[in-house]
Amino acid sequence: MSEKAQLAKDAIKRRQGGGKSPSKTTENGGQSGLNFYSGDVSSLKVQPNTVLIISLVYLGIVVLLHIFSKLRSGGAEAAPEGQ
């Protein structure tokens, strides 16, 4: 078989998904890129759901503080009554 024919067969095989898929097998032992914690590291390990909850709580506290500051000031930024 000629080299050109072999290249054409390989191209068809790749298009049809007959060859090895690079996403299925990787150099790090078949693990995917979705591993959050790989190896031994001495840092704080926080899951994404925990970060989402903490950020939403922080956002809620900031909104409440803005509301309380408006109530406490009595709406001082409103137009004066005489005008």
mmCIF file of C-alpha atoms in Angstrom:
data_model
loop_
_atom_site.group_PDB
_atom_site.id
_atom_site.type_symbol
_atom_site.label_atom_id
_atom_site.label_comp_id
_atom_site.label_asym_id
_atom_site.label_seq_id
_atom_site.Cartn_x
_atom_site.Cartn_y
_atom_site.Cartn_z
ATOM 1 C CA MET A 1 0.000 0.000 0.000
ATOM 2 C CA SER A 2 1.356 3.409 -0.898
ATOM 3 C CA GLU A 3 2.102 6.079 1.664
ATOM 4 C CA LYS A 4 -0.601 8.340 0.250
ATOM 5 C CA ALA A 5 -3.250 5.634 0.624
ATOM 6 C CA GLN A 6 -2.150 4.947 4.195
ATOM 7 C CA LEU A 7 -2.424 8.658 5.068
ATOM 8 C CA ALA A 8 -5.921 8.768 3.568
ATOM 9 C CA LYS A 9 -6.986 5.713 5.604
ATOM 10 C CA ASP A 10 -5.614 7.295 8.777
ATOM 11 C CA ALA A 11 -7.477 10.539 8.073
ATOM 12 C CA ILE A 12 -10.759 8.682 7.554
ATOM 13 C CA LYS A 13 -10.195 6.670 10.732
ATOM 14 C CA ARG A 14 -9.604 9.870 12.724
ATOM 15 C CA ARG A 15 -12.755 11.485 11.290
ATOM 16 C CA GLN A 16 -14.857 8.466 12.164
ATOM 17 C CA GLY A 17 -13.447 8.249 15.676
ATOM 18 C CA GLY A 18 -11.726 4.929 15.110
ATOM 19 C CA GLY A 19 -8.408 6.022 16.544
ATOM 20 C CA LYS A 20 -7.435 6.766 20.113
ATOM 21 C CA SER A 21 -9.130 9.845 21.451
ATOM 22 C CA PRO A 22 -6.758 12.228 23.237
ATOM 23 C CA SER A 23 -9.471 13.186 25.736
ATOM 24 C CA LYS A 24 -9.913 9.610 26.941
ATOM 25 C CA THR A 25 -6.291 8.765 27.614
ATOM 26 C CA THR A 26 -3.897 11.314 29.003
ATOM 27 C CA GLU A 27 -0.311 11.266 30.110
ATOM 28 C CA ASN A 28 -1.193 11.301 33.815
ATOM 29 C CA GLY A 29 -2.543 7.772 34.028
ATOM 30 C CA GLY A 30 -5.933 8.232 32.389
ATOM 31 C CA GLN A 31 -7.171 10.889 34.806
ATOM 32 C CA SER A 32 -9.231 13.713 33.428
ATOM 33 C CA GLY A 33 -8.592 17.416 33.968
ATOM 34 C CA LEU A 34 -11.481 17.665 36.433
ATOM 35 C CA ASN A 35 -9.410 16.602 39.420
ATOM 36 C CA PHE A 36 -9.381 19.563 41.765
ATOM 37 C CA TYR A 37 -6.803 18.232 44.194
ATOM 38 C CA SER A 38 -3.885 16.329 42.759
ATOM 39 C CA GLY A 39 -0.824 15.498 44.799
ATOM 40 C CA ASP A 40 0.060 16.453 48.315
ATOM 41 C CA VAL A 41 -0.265 20.168 48.830
ATOM 42 C CA SER A 42 -0.352 21.987 52.140
ATOM 43 C CA SER A 43 -3.029 24.497 51.241
ATOM 44 C CA LEU A 44 -6.658 24.966 52.182
ATOM 45 C CA LYS A 45 -8.909 22.658 50.167
ATOM 46 C CA VAL A 46 -12.338 24.193 49.516
ATOM 47 C CA GLN A 47 -14.935 22.690 47.240
ATOM 48 C CA PRO A 48 -16.669 24.856 44.609
ATOM 49 C CA ASN A 49 -20.080 24.578 46.306
ATOM 50 C CA THR A 50 -18.614 25.956 49.536
ATOM 51 C CA VAL A 51 -17.147 28.935 47.687
ATOM 52 C CA LEU A 52 -20.519 29.610 46.045
ATOM 53 C CA ILE A 53 -22.373 29.544 49.382
ATOM 54 C CA ILE A 54 -19.820 31.789 51.097
ATOM 55 C CA SER A 55 -19.961 34.327 48.259
ATOM 56 C CA LEU A 56 -23.780 34.402 48.316
ATOM 57 C CA VAL A 57 -23.803 34.938 52.093
ATOM 58 C CA TYR A 58 -21.279 37.763 51.691
ATOM 59 C CA LEU A 59 -23.418 39.347 48.974
ATOM 60 C CA GLY A 60 -26.505 39.125 51.194
ATOM 61 C CA ILE A 61 -24.700 40.801 54.103
ATOM 62 C CA VAL A 62 -23.559 43.662 51.860
ATOM 63 C CA VAL A 63 -27.114 44.191 50.554
ATOM 64 C CA LEU A 64 -28.515 44.183 54.110
ATOM 65 C CA LEU A 65 -25.919 46.718 55.250
ATOM 66 C CA HIS A 66 -26.897 49.012 52.370
ATOM 67 C CA ILE A 67 -30.570 48.716 53.308
ATOM 68 C CA PHE A 68 -29.879 49.403 57.000
ATOM 69 C CA SER A 69 -27.749 52.425 56.157
ATOM 70 C CA LYS A 70 -30.577 53.884 54.045
ATOM 71 C CA LEU A 71 -33.084 53.333 56.850
ATOM 72 C CA ARG A 72 -30.790 54.807 59.482
ATOM 73 C CA SER A 73 -30.007 57.949 57.482
ATOM 74 C CA GLY A 74 -33.716 58.572 57.032
ATOM 75 C CA GLY A 75 -33.412 59.179 53.310
ATOM 76 C CA ALA A 76 -31.198 62.266 53.698
ATOM 77 C CA GLU A 77 -30.462 62.196 49.976
ATOM 78 C CA ALA A 78 -34.086 63.053 49.131
ATOM 79 C CA ALA A 79 -35.045 66.551 47.964
ATOM 80 C CA PRO A 80 -35.844 69.074 50.740
ATOM 81 C CA GLU A 81 -39.533 69.700 51.494
ATOM 82 C CA GLY A 82 -39.431 73.426 50.751
ATOM 83 C CA GLN A 83 -38.661 73.055 47.070
#
